Amino acid sequence: YHGDGPLSSYLNDPSCREILINDFNRIFVDTGFGLQDTGFSFLNHHTYEAWAIRTAARLGRRLELQHPICEGTFEDGARFHAVLSPIASNGLSVAIRRFGAAPINEVRALETAWIEPLALEILKRTVTKKLNCVISGGTSSGKTSLLNFLCQYFLPNERILTVEDTVELSPPVKNLVQLQARKPNADGQGAISLRSLIQCSLRMRPDRIIVGECRGDEVLEMLQALNTGHPGSLTTIHANSTQEALQRLELLCLLSSNNVSV
């Protein structure tokens, strides 16, 4: 990250998970201890807005009056989200979210109490026995980190296909295909959805299909994949408990198709 002014040190800090900017002089960061006011600022409103517009352009997006909401992805997978005034009534608002890394092996995970021994054994057997697995949790609860951690238990000769909005998973296998969804461009063209990518993956002879997160109509395709010859597939979903996860899967299915009956 270069040319990012007061954000440079945080954008290059692996421990920084989130950067929230409410105004040119209101910058908050989360480095693992909750949100904290940095006390830093851009020179003025103009330099702040110029930085946001320049960053959007660098990510292949537009941030202007005709396109006041911008979403993009940095090279390292961090997500950039900006909303211009007057949509953001207090002025330009920017949020940058980065993703932490899971422990590289189970020894380190146990040493740091990242996971309990019993939970590790259950999850390890779930993956090695090729049981389908849905990981649920709230925002920033570590769903993707856990999913990435479990990838180490895949057999080295398995063919793995990952489907994600942003490439975050890195299964340690040789036969790996990673598919990434694409948002529409500034003119609303060129979108490639997770649902179409899951449909595509079914024709590519995967042993397992790993979907980074199910939150829309792709859930139907994912459930079909889980039940039609792709055991051991994994995904994550936003939910606060296992019961709510099942309810959310059902709700997403009903919302995504008019042909599904209860």
PDB file of N, CA, C and O in Angstrom, residues 171-244:
ATOM      1  N   PRO A 171      -6.300 -24.217   0.245  1.00  0.00           N
ATOM      2  CA  PRO A 171      -6.121 -25.640   0.564  1.00  0.00           C
ATOM      3  C   PRO A 171      -4.766 -26.137   0.084  1.00  0.00           C
ATOM      4  O   PRO A 171      -4.370 -25.867  -1.058  1.00  0.00           O
ATOM      5  N   PRO A 172      -4.029 -26.887   0.925  1.00  0.00           N
ATOM      6  CA  PRO A 172      -2.691 -27.360   0.553  1.00  0.00           C
ATOM      7  C   PRO A 172      -2.740 -28.624  -0.302  1.00  0.00           C
ATOM      8  O   PRO A 172      -2.240 -29.681   0.078  1.00  0.00           O
ATOM      9  N   VAL A 173      -3.373 -28.530  -1.458  1.00  0.00           N
ATOM     10  CA  VAL A 173      -3.464 -29.666  -2.377  1.00  0.00           C
ATOM     11  C   VAL A 173      -2.964 -29.223  -3.745  1.00  0.00           C
ATOM     12  O   VAL A 173      -3.001 -28.041  -4.085  1.00  0.00           O
ATOM     13  N   LYS A 174      -2.504 -30.199  -4.542  1.00  0.00           N
ATOM     14  CA  LYS A 174      -1.992 -29.878  -5.869  1.00  0.00           C
ATOM     15  C   LYS A 174      -3.113 -29.666  -6.874  1.00  0.00           C
ATOM     16  O   LYS A 174      -3.025 -28.808  -7.749  1.00  0.00           O
ATOM     17  N   ASN A 175      -4.182 -30.457  -6.752  1.00  0.00           N
ATOM     18  CA  ASN A 175      -5.283 -30.394  -7.720  1.00  0.00           C
ATOM     19  C   ASN A 175      -6.334 -29.410  -7.210  1.00  0.00           C
ATOM     20  O   ASN A 175      -7.353 -29.793  -6.653  1.00  0.00           O
ATOM     21  N   LEU A 176      -6.058 -28.122  -7.390  1.00  0.00           N
ATOM     22  CA  LEU A 176      -6.892 -27.065  -6.830  1.00  0.00           C
ATOM     23  C   LEU A 176      -7.336 -26.099  -7.924  1.00  0.00           C
ATOM     24  O   LEU A 176      -6.536 -25.639  -8.731  1.00  0.00           O
ATOM     25  N   VAL A 177      -8.654 -25.822  -7.942  1.00  0.00           N
ATOM     26  CA  VAL A 177      -9.216 -24.812  -8.835  1.00  0.00           C
ATOM     27  C   VAL A 177      -9.951 -23.796  -7.977  1.00  0.00           C
ATOM     28  O   VAL A 177     -10.807 -24.173  -7.170  1.00  0.00           O
ATOM     29  N   GLN A 178      -9.611 -22.521  -8.129  1.00  0.00           N
ATOM     30  CA  GLN A 178     -10.224 -21.463  -7.335  1.00  0.00           C
ATOM     31  C   GLN A 178     -11.039 -20.542  -8.242  1.00  0.00           C
ATOM     32  O   GLN A 178     -10.496 -19.923  -9.156  1.00  0.00           O
ATOM     33  N   LEU A 179     -12.337 -20.483  -7.982  1.00  0.00           N
ATOM     34  CA  LEU A 179     -13.253 -19.653  -8.761  1.00  0.00           C
ATOM     35  C   LEU A 179     -13.653 -18.443  -7.924  1.00  0.00           C
ATOM     36  O   LEU A 179     -13.992 -18.583  -6.752  1.00  0.00           O
ATOM     37  N   GLN A 180     -13.636 -17.272  -8.539  1.00  0.00           N
ATOM     38  CA  GLN A 180     -13.954 -16.043  -7.821  1.00  0.00           C
ATOM     39  C   GLN A 180     -15.085 -15.303  -8.524  1.00  0.00           C
ATOM     40  O   GLN A 180     -15.040 -15.076  -9.735  1.00  0.00           O
ATOM     41  N   ALA A 181     -16.122 -14.944  -7.752  1.00  0.00           N
ATOM     42  CA  ALA A 181     -17.247 -14.196  -8.304  1.00  0.00           C
ATOM     43  C   ALA A 181     -16.787 -12.807  -8.725  1.00  0.00           C
ATOM     44  O   ALA A 181     -15.771 -12.298  -8.251  1.00  0.00           O
ATOM     45  N   ARG A 182     -17.557 -12.200  -9.602  1.00  0.00           N
ATOM     46  CA  ARG A 182     -17.209 -10.862 -10.078  1.00  0.00           C
ATOM     47  C   ARG A 182     -18.436  -9.960  -9.991  1.00  0.00           C
ATOM     48  O   ARG A 182     -19.523 -10.324 -10.433  1.00  0.00           O
ATOM     49  N   LYS A 183     -18.238  -8.804  -9.390  1.00  0.00           N
ATOM     50  CA  LYS A 183     -19.318  -7.832  -9.285  1.00  0.00           C
ATOM     51  C   LYS A 183     -19.493  -7.118 -10.619  1.00  0.00           C
ATOM     52  O   LYS A 183     -18.564  -7.069 -11.425  1.00  0.00           O
ATOM     53  N   PRO A 184     -20.674  -6.545 -10.867  1.00  0.00           N
ATOM     54  CA  PRO A 184     -20.846  -5.784 -12.110  1.00  0.00           C
ATOM     55  C   PRO A 184     -19.940  -4.573 -12.132  1.00  0.00           C
ATOM     56  O   PRO A 184     -19.570  -4.035 -11.084  1.00  0.00           O
ATOM     57  N   ASN A 185     -19.569  -4.136 -13.326  1.00  0.00           N
ATOM     58  CA  ASN A 185     -18.743  -2.939 -13.442  1.00  0.00           C
ATOM     59  C   ASN A 185     -19.582  -1.691 -13.196  1.00  0.00           C
ATOM     60  O   ASN A 185     -20.759  -1.771 -12.836  1.00  0.00           O
ATOM     61  N   ALA A 186     -18.986  -0.542 -13.391  1.00  0.00           N
ATOM     62  CA  ALA A 186     -19.679   0.712 -13.099  1.00  0.00           C
ATOM     63  C   ALA A 186     -20.928   0.902 -13.948  1.00  0.00           C
ATOM     64  O   ALA A 186     -21.830   1.661 -13.585  1.00  0.00           O
ATOM     65  N   ASP A 187     -20.990   0.188 -15.077  1.00  0.00           N
ATOM     66  CA  ASP A 187     -22.164   0.285 -15.943  1.00  0.00           C
ATOM     67  C   ASP A 187     -23.161  -0.839 -15.699  1.00  0.00           C
ATOM     68  O   ASP A 187     -24.122  -1.000 -16.452  1.00  0.00           O
ATOM     69  N   GLY A 188     -22.919  -1.619 -14.654  1.00  0.00           N
ATOM     70  CA  GLY A 188     -23.854  -2.683 -14.305  1.00  0.00           C
ATOM     71  C   GLY A 188     -23.724  -3.940 -15.138  1.00  0.00           C
ATOM     72  O   GLY A 188     -24.625  -4.787 -15.142  1.00  0.00           O
ATOM     73  N   GLN A 189     -22.607  -4.119 -15.827  1.00  0.00           N
ATOM     74  CA  GLN A 189     -22.407  -5.261 -16.711  1.00  0.00           C
ATOM     75  C   GLN A 189     -21.292  -6.164 -16.185  1.00  0.00           C
ATOM     76  O   GLN A 189     -20.447  -5.745 -15.410  1.00  0.00           O
ATOM     77  N   GLY A 190     -21.294  -7.416 -16.656  1.00  0.00           N
ATOM     78  CA  GLY A 190     -20.176  -8.319 -16.418  1.00  0.00           C
ATOM     79  C   GLY A 190     -20.187  -9.078 -15.103  1.00  0.00           C
ATOM     80  O   GLY A 190     -19.180  -9.689 -14.733  1.00  0.00           O
ATOM     81  N   ALA A 191     -21.301  -9.074 -14.383  1.00  0.00           N
ATOM     82  CA  ALA A 191     -21.350  -9.774 -13.102  1.00  0.00           C
ATOM     83  C   ALA A 191     -21.329 -11.286 -13.300  1.00  0.00           C
ATOM     84  O   ALA A 191     -21.925 -11.815 -14.244  1.00  0.00           O
ATOM     85  N   ILE A 192     -20.618 -11.980 -12.411  1.00  0.00           N
ATOM     86  CA  ILE A 192     -20.624 -13.443 -12.374  1.00  0.00           C
ATOM     87  C   ILE A 192     -20.921 -13.840 -10.935  1.00  0.00           C
ATOM     88  O   ILE A 192     -20.146 -13.528 -10.033  1.00  0.00           O
ATOM     89  N   SER A 193     -22.050 -14.500 -10.725  1.00  0.00           N
ATOM     90  CA  SER A 193     -22.537 -14.777  -9.377  1.00  0.00           C
ATOM     91  C   SER A 193     -21.934 -16.050  -8.799  1.00  0.00           C
ATOM     92  O   SER A 193     -21.431 -16.911  -9.527  1.00  0.00           O
ATOM     93  N   LEU A 194     -22.016 -16.160  -7.477  1.00  0.00           N
ATOM     94  CA  LEU A 194     -21.596 -17.388  -6.812  1.00  0.00           C
ATOM     95  C   LEU A 194     -22.430 -18.568  -7.287  1.00  0.00           C
ATOM     96  O   LEU A 194     -21.922 -19.679  -7.440  1.00  0.00           O
ATOM     97  N   ARG A 195     -23.709 -18.336  -7.521  1.00  0.00           N
ATOM     98  CA  ARG A 195     -24.584 -19.424  -7.959  1.00  0.00           C
ATOM     99  C   ARG A 195     -24.115 -20.006  -9.292  1.00  0.00           C
ATOM    100  O   ARG A 195     -24.047 -21.234  -9.453  1.00  0.00           O
ATOM    101  N   SER A 196     -23.781 -19.145 -10.237  1.00  0.00           N
ATOM    102  CA  SER A 196     -23.326 -19.641 -11.538  1.00  0.00           C
ATOM    103  C   SER A 196     -21.977 -20.345 -11.411  1.00  0.00           C
ATOM    104  O   SER A 196     -21.704 -21.320 -12.123  1.00  0.00           O
ATOM    105  N   LEU A 197     -21.137 -19.891 -10.484  1.00  0.00           N
ATOM    106  CA  LEU A 197     -19.841 -20.542 -10.290  1.00  0.00           C
ATOM    107  C   LEU A 197     -20.005 -21.929  -9.662  1.00  0.00           C
ATOM    108  O   LEU A 197     -19.259 -22.855  -9.997  1.00  0.00           O
ATOM    109  N   ILE A 198     -20.951 -22.075  -8.740  1.00  0.00           N
ATOM    110  CA  ILE A 198     -21.193 -23.396  -8.148  1.00  0.00           C
ATOM    111  C   ILE A 198     -21.733 -24.337  -9.212  1.00  0.00           C
ATOM    112  O   ILE A 198     -21.334 -25.513  -9.286  1.00  0.00           O
ATOM    113  N   GLN A 199     -22.628 -23.846 -10.061  1.00  0.00           N
ATOM    114  CA  GLN A 199     -23.125 -24.663 -11.167  1.00  0.00           C
ATOM    115  C   GLN A 199     -21.975 -25.086 -12.070  1.00  0.00           C
ATOM    116  O   GLN A 199     -21.895 -26.234 -12.516  1.00  0.00           O
ATOM    117  N   CYS A 200     -21.067 -24.152 -12.318  1.00  0.00           N
ATOM    118  CA  CYS A 200     -19.890 -24.442 -13.136  1.00  0.00           C
ATOM    119  C   CYS A 200     -19.016 -25.493 -12.473  1.00  0.00           C
ATOM    120  O   CYS A 200     -18.522 -26.422 -13.130  1.00  0.00           O
ATOM    121  N   SER A 201     -18.825 -25.378 -11.169  1.00  0.00           N
ATOM    122  CA  SER A 201     -17.932 -26.292 -10.460  1.00  0.00           C
ATOM    123  C   SER A 201     -18.435 -27.734 -10.499  1.00  0.00           C
ATOM    124  O   SER A 201     -17.643 -28.674 -10.484  1.00  0.00           O
ATOM    125  N   LEU A 202     -19.754 -27.917 -10.553  1.00  0.00           N
ATOM    126  CA  LEU A 202     -20.319 -29.270 -10.590  1.00  0.00           C
ATOM    127  C   LEU A 202     -19.906 -30.026 -11.844  1.00  0.00           C
ATOM    128  O   LEU A 202     -19.918 -31.256 -11.858  1.00  0.00           O
ATOM    129  N   ARG A 203     -19.535 -29.302 -12.885  1.00  0.00           N
ATOM    130  CA  ARG A 203     -19.147 -29.916 -14.161  1.00  0.00           C
ATOM    131  C   ARG A 203     -17.634 -30.076 -14.290  1.00  0.00           C
ATOM    132  O   ARG A 203     -17.134 -30.434 -15.352  1.00  0.00           O
ATOM    133  N   MET A 204     -16.929 -29.798 -13.198  1.00  0.00           N
ATOM    134  CA  MET A 204     -15.468 -29.836 -13.259  1.00  0.00           C
ATOM    135  C   MET A 204     -14.881 -30.976 -12.422  1.00  0.00           C
ATOM    136  O   MET A 204     -13.730 -30.943 -12.033  1.00  0.00           O
ATOM    137  N   ARG A 205     -15.692 -31.961 -12.107  1.00  0.00           N
ATOM    138  CA  ARG A 205     -15.303 -33.188 -11.425  1.00  0.00           C
ATOM    139  C   ARG A 205     -14.571 -32.939 -10.093  1.00  0.00           C
ATOM    140  O   ARG A 205     -13.462 -33.397  -9.867  1.00  0.00           O
ATOM    141  N   PRO A 206     -15.223 -32.183  -9.197  1.00  0.00           N
ATOM    142  CA  PRO A 206     -14.581 -31.942  -7.893  1.00  0.00           C
ATOM    143  C   PRO A 206     -14.804 -33.108  -6.937  1.00  0.00           C
ATOM    144  O   PRO A 206     -15.837 -33.777  -6.972  1.00  0.00           O
ATOM    145  N   ASP A 207     -13.824 -33.363  -6.071  1.00  0.00           N
ATOM    146  CA  ASP A 207     -14.046 -34.280  -4.962  1.00  0.00           C
ATOM    147  C   ASP A 207     -14.751 -33.555  -3.816  1.00  0.00           C
ATOM    148  O   ASP A 207     -15.574 -34.132  -3.112  1.00  0.00           O
ATOM    149  N   ARG A 208     -14.380 -32.289  -3.644  1.00  0.00           N
ATOM    150  CA  ARG A 208     -15.043 -31.436  -2.649  1.00  0.00           C
ATOM    151  C   ARG A 208     -15.249 -30.050  -3.258  1.00  0.00           C
ATOM    152  O   ARG A 208     -14.418 -29.574  -4.024  1.00  0.00           O
ATOM    153  N   ILE A 209     -16.376 -29.440  -2.879  1.00  0.00           N
ATOM    154  CA  ILE A 209     -16.639 -28.055  -3.260  1.00  0.00           C
ATOM    155  C   ILE A 209     -16.644 -27.221  -1.982  1.00  0.00           C
ATOM    156  O   ILE A 209     -17.355 -27.533  -1.031  1.00  0.00           O
ATOM    157  N   ILE A 210     -15.830 -26.181  -1.953  1.00  0.00           N
ATOM    158  CA  ILE A 210     -15.722 -25.332  -0.774  1.00  0.00           C
ATOM    159  C   ILE A 210     -16.237 -23.943  -1.147  1.00  0.00           C
ATOM    160  O   ILE A 210     -15.648 -23.267  -1.990  1.00  0.00           O
ATOM    161  N   VAL A 211     -17.347 -23.551  -0.546  1.00  0.00           N
ATOM    162  CA  VAL A 211     -17.933 -22.235  -0.813  1.00  0.00           C
ATOM    163  C   VAL A 211     -17.617 -21.330   0.376  1.00  0.00           C
ATOM    164  O   VAL A 211     -17.979 -21.652   1.516  1.00  0.00           O
ATOM    165  N   GLY A 212     -16.934 -20.220   0.118  1.00  0.00           N
ATOM    166  CA  GLY A 212     -16.499 -19.341   1.195  1.00  0.00           C
ATOM    167  C   GLY A 212     -17.632 -18.903   2.095  1.00  0.00           C
ATOM    168  O   GLY A 212     -17.502 -18.919   3.319  1.00  0.00           O
ATOM    169  N   GLU A 213     -18.764 -18.531   1.498  1.00  0.00           N
ATOM    170  CA  GLU A 213     -19.918 -18.112   2.300  1.00  0.00           C
ATOM    171  C   GLU A 213     -21.184 -18.205   1.475  1.00  0.00           C
ATOM    172  O   GLU A 213     -21.208 -17.797   0.314  1.00  0.00           O
ATOM    173  N   CYS A 214     -22.237 -18.773   2.060  1.00  0.00           N
ATOM    174  CA  CYS A 214     -23.552 -18.813   1.428  1.00  0.00           C
ATOM    175  C   CYS A 214     -24.426 -17.738   2.060  1.00  0.00           C
ATOM    176  O   CYS A 214     -24.647 -17.753   3.271  1.00  0.00           O
ATOM    177  N   ARG A 215     -24.904 -16.817   1.258  1.00  0.00           N
ATOM    178  CA  ARG A 215     -25.780 -15.781   1.802  1.00  0.00           C
ATOM    179  C   ARG A 215     -26.864 -15.343   0.827  1.00  0.00           C
ATOM    180  O   ARG A 215     -27.571 -14.367   1.074  1.00  0.00           O
ATOM    181  N   GLY A 216     -27.000 -16.070  -0.284  1.00  0.00           N
ATOM    182  CA  GLY A 216     -28.007 -15.700  -1.276  1.00  0.00           C
ATOM    183  C   GLY A 216     -28.552 -16.919  -1.995  1.00  0.00           C
ATOM    184  O   GLY A 216     -28.591 -18.022  -1.447  1.00  0.00           O
ATOM    185  N   ASP A 217     -28.933 -16.730  -3.266  1.00  0.00           N
ATOM    186  CA  ASP A 217     -29.567 -17.833  -3.995  1.00  0.00           C
ATOM    187  C   ASP A 217     -28.605 -18.968  -4.313  1.00  0.00           C
ATOM    188  O   ASP A 217     -29.030 -20.053  -4.727  1.00  0.00           O
ATOM    189  N   GLU A 218     -27.291 -18.768  -4.077  1.00  0.00           N
ATOM    190  CA  GLU A 218     -26.336 -19.854  -4.307  1.00  0.00           C
ATOM    191  C   GLU A 218     -26.513 -20.999  -3.324  1.00  0.00           C
ATOM    192  O   GLU A 218     -25.982 -22.093  -3.517  1.00  0.00           O
ATOM    193  N   VAL A 219     -27.291 -20.768  -2.262  1.00  0.00           N
ATOM    194  CA  VAL A 219     -27.477 -21.808  -1.251  1.00  0.00           C
ATOM    195  C   VAL A 219     -28.171 -23.032  -1.844  1.00  0.00           C
ATOM    196  O   VAL A 219     -27.888 -24.171  -1.446  1.00  0.00           O
ATOM    197  N   LEU A 220     -29.064 -22.830  -2.809  1.00  0.00           N
ATOM    198  CA  LEU A 220     -29.729 -23.973  -3.450  1.00  0.00           C
ATOM    199  C   LEU A 220     -28.731 -24.859  -4.171  1.00  0.00           C
ATOM    200  O   LEU A 220     -28.771 -26.090  -4.047  1.00  0.00           O
ATOM    201  N   GLU A 221     -27.837 -24.238  -4.920  1.00  0.00           N
ATOM    202  CA  GLU A 221     -26.827 -25.010  -5.648  1.00  0.00           C
ATOM    203  C   GLU A 221     -25.885 -25.712  -4.682  1.00  0.00           C
ATOM    204  O   GLU A 221     -25.472 -26.853  -4.911  1.00  0.00           O
ATOM    205  N   MET A 222     -25.557 -25.035  -3.582  1.00  0.00           N
ATOM    206  CA  MET A 222     -24.654 -25.634  -2.600  1.00  0.00           C
ATOM    207  C   MET A 222     -25.293 -26.851  -1.957  1.00  0.00           C
ATOM    208  O   MET A 222     -24.648 -27.902  -1.805  1.00  0.00           O
ATOM    209  N   LEU A 223     -26.551 -26.760  -1.584  1.00  0.00           N
ATOM    210  CA  LEU A 223     -27.228 -27.893  -0.965  1.00  0.00           C
ATOM    211  C   LEU A 223     -27.352 -29.063  -1.940  1.00  0.00           C
ATOM    212  O   LEU A 223     -27.246 -30.226  -1.537  1.00  0.00           O
ATOM    213  N   GLN A 224     -27.579 -28.762  -3.193  1.00  0.00           N
ATOM    214  CA  GLN A 224     -27.624 -29.841  -4.190  1.00  0.00           C
ATOM    215  C   GLN A 224     -26.262 -30.512  -4.324  1.00  0.00           C
ATOM    216  O   GLN A 224     -26.170 -31.730  -4.456  1.00  0.00           O
ATOM    217  N   ALA A 225     -25.204 -29.703  -4.273  1.00  0.00           N
ATOM    218  CA  ALA A 225     -23.858 -30.266  -4.357  1.00  0.00           C
ATOM    219  C   ALA A 225     -23.584 -31.176  -3.164  1.00  0.00           C
ATOM    220  O   ALA A 225     -22.965 -32.245  -3.298  1.00  0.00           O
ATOM    221  N   LEU A 226     -24.051 -30.774  -1.975  1.00  0.00           N
ATOM    222  CA  LEU A 226     -23.832 -31.575  -0.773  1.00  0.00           C
ATOM    223  C   LEU A 226     -24.548 -32.914  -0.841  1.00  0.00           C
ATOM    224  O   LEU A 226     -24.139 -33.875  -0.183  1.00  0.00           O
ATOM    225  N   ASN A 227     -25.600 -32.970  -1.632  1.00  0.00           N
ATOM    226  CA  ASN A 227     -26.435 -34.176  -1.648  1.00  0.00           C
ATOM    227  C   ASN A 227     -26.395 -34.945  -2.959  1.00  0.00           C
ATOM    228  O   ASN A 227     -27.202 -35.859  -3.156  1.00  0.00           O
ATOM    229  N   THR A 228     -25.491 -34.582  -3.854  1.00  0.00           N
ATOM    230  CA  THR A 228     -25.453 -35.267  -5.151  1.00  0.00           C
ATOM    231  C   THR A 228     -24.040 -35.691  -5.518  1.00  0.00           C
ATOM    232  O   THR A 228     -23.546 -35.383  -6.600  1.00  0.00           O
ATOM    233  N   GLY A 229     -23.386 -36.376  -4.590  1.00  0.00           N
ATOM    234  CA  GLY A 229     -22.108 -36.978  -4.939  1.00  0.00           C
ATOM    235  C   GLY A 229     -20.883 -36.155  -4.657  1.00  0.00           C
ATOM    236  O   GLY A 229     -19.819 -36.409  -5.237  1.00  0.00           O
ATOM    237  N   HIS A 230     -20.980 -35.149  -3.781  1.00  0.00           N
ATOM    238  CA  HIS A 230     -19.803 -34.360  -3.425  1.00  0.00           C
ATOM    239  C   HIS A 230     -19.661 -34.305  -1.911  1.00  0.00           C
ATOM    240  O   HIS A 230     -19.702 -33.229  -1.307  1.00  0.00           O
ATOM    241  N   PRO A 231     -19.519 -35.468  -1.271  1.00  0.00           N
ATOM    242  CA  PRO A 231     -19.402 -35.492   0.193  1.00  0.00           C
ATOM    243  C   PRO A 231     -18.125 -34.801   0.656  1.00  0.00           C
ATOM    244  O   PRO A 231     -17.129 -34.752  -0.070  1.00  0.00           O
ATOM    245  N   GLY A 232     -18.179 -34.264   1.856  1.00  0.00           N
ATOM    246  CA  GLY A 232     -17.008 -33.598   2.395  1.00  0.00           C
ATOM    247  C   GLY A 232     -16.895 -32.152   1.993  1.00  0.00           C
ATOM    248  O   GLY A 232     -15.869 -31.514   2.231  1.00  0.00           O
ATOM    249  N   SER A 233     -17.954 -31.607   1.386  1.00  0.00           N
ATOM    250  CA  SER A 233     -17.932 -30.199   1.001  1.00  0.00           C
ATOM    251  C   SER A 233     -18.190 -29.320   2.220  1.00  0.00           C
ATOM    252  O   SER A 233     -18.817 -29.743   3.194  1.00  0.00           O
ATOM    253  N   LEU A 234     -17.700 -28.088   2.146  1.00  0.00           N
ATOM    254  CA  LEU A 234     -17.804 -27.185   3.290  1.00  0.00           C
ATOM    255  C   LEU A 234     -18.239 -25.795   2.844  1.00  0.00           C
ATOM    256  O   LEU A 234     -17.968 -25.384   1.710  1.00  0.00           O
ATOM    257  N   THR A 235     -18.891 -25.089   3.759  1.00  0.00           N
ATOM    258  CA  THR A 235     -19.255 -23.700   3.520  1.00  0.00           C
ATOM    259  C   THR A 235     -19.466 -23.005   4.853  1.00  0.00           C
ATOM    260  O   THR A 235     -19.421 -23.644   5.909  1.00  0.00           O
ATOM    261  N   THR A 236     -19.684 -21.698   4.821  1.00  0.00           N
ATOM    262  CA  THR A 236     -19.984 -20.944   6.033  1.00  0.00           C
ATOM    263  C   THR A 236     -21.281 -20.174   5.826  1.00  0.00           C
ATOM    264  O   THR A 236     -21.704 -19.921   4.685  1.00  0.00           O
ATOM    265  N   ILE A 237     -21.898 -19.780   6.938  1.00  0.00           N
ATOM    266  CA  ILE A 237     -23.143 -19.018   6.869  1.00  0.00           C
ATOM    267  C   ILE A 237     -23.243 -18.126   8.101  1.00  0.00           C
ATOM    268  O   ILE A 237     -22.766 -18.489   9.182  1.00  0.00           O
ATOM    269  N   HIS A 238     -23.830 -16.972   7.941  1.00  0.00           N
ATOM    270  CA  HIS A 238     -24.031 -16.061   9.067  1.00  0.00           C
ATOM    271  C   HIS A 238     -25.208 -16.543   9.912  1.00  0.00           C
ATOM    272  O   HIS A 238     -26.348 -16.589   9.448  1.00  0.00           O
ATOM    273  N   ALA A 239     -24.929 -16.922  11.136  1.00  0.00           N
ATOM    274  CA  ALA A 239     -25.969 -17.334  12.088  1.00  0.00           C
ATOM    275  C   ALA A 239     -25.334 -17.413  13.465  1.00  0.00           C
ATOM    276  O   ALA A 239     -24.142 -17.691  13.596  1.00  0.00           O
ATOM    277  N   ASN A 240     -26.130 -17.182  14.493  1.00  0.00           N
ATOM    278  CA  ASN A 240     -25.598 -17.132  15.853  1.00  0.00           C
ATOM    279  C   ASN A 240     -25.593 -18.475  16.570  1.00  0.00           C
ATOM    280  O   ASN A 240     -25.047 -18.593  17.662  1.00  0.00           O
ATOM    281  N   SER A 241     -26.214 -19.492  15.981  1.00  0.00           N
ATOM    282  CA  SER A 241     -26.238 -20.815  16.591  1.00  0.00           C
ATOM    283  C   SER A 241     -26.493 -21.843  15.501  1.00  0.00           C
ATOM    284  O   SER A 241     -26.863 -21.506  14.369  1.00  0.00           O
ATOM    285  N   THR A 242     -26.295 -23.117  15.862  1.00  0.00           N
ATOM    286  CA  THR A 242     -26.524 -24.179  14.868  1.00  0.00           C
ATOM    287  C   THR A 242     -27.996 -24.246  14.461  1.00  0.00           C
ATOM    288  O   THR A 242     -28.310 -24.481  13.287  1.00  0.00           O
ATOM    289  N   GLN A 243     -28.886 -24.037  15.408  1.00  0.00           N
ATOM    290  CA  GLN A 243     -30.314 -24.063  15.078  1.00  0.00           C
ATOM    291  C   GLN A 243     -30.674 -22.923  14.135  1.00  0.00           C
ATOM    292  O   GLN A 243     -31.390 -23.115  13.150  1.00  0.00           O
ATOM    293  N   GLU A 244     -30.143 -21.731  14.424  1.00  0.00           N
ATOM    294  CA  GLU A 244     -30.411 -20.591  13.558  1.00  0.00           C
ATOM    295  C   GLU A 244     -29.757 -20.768  12.189  1.00  0.00           C
ATOM    296  O   GLU A 244     -30.259 -20.248  11.192  1.00  0.00           O
TER     297      GLU A 244
END
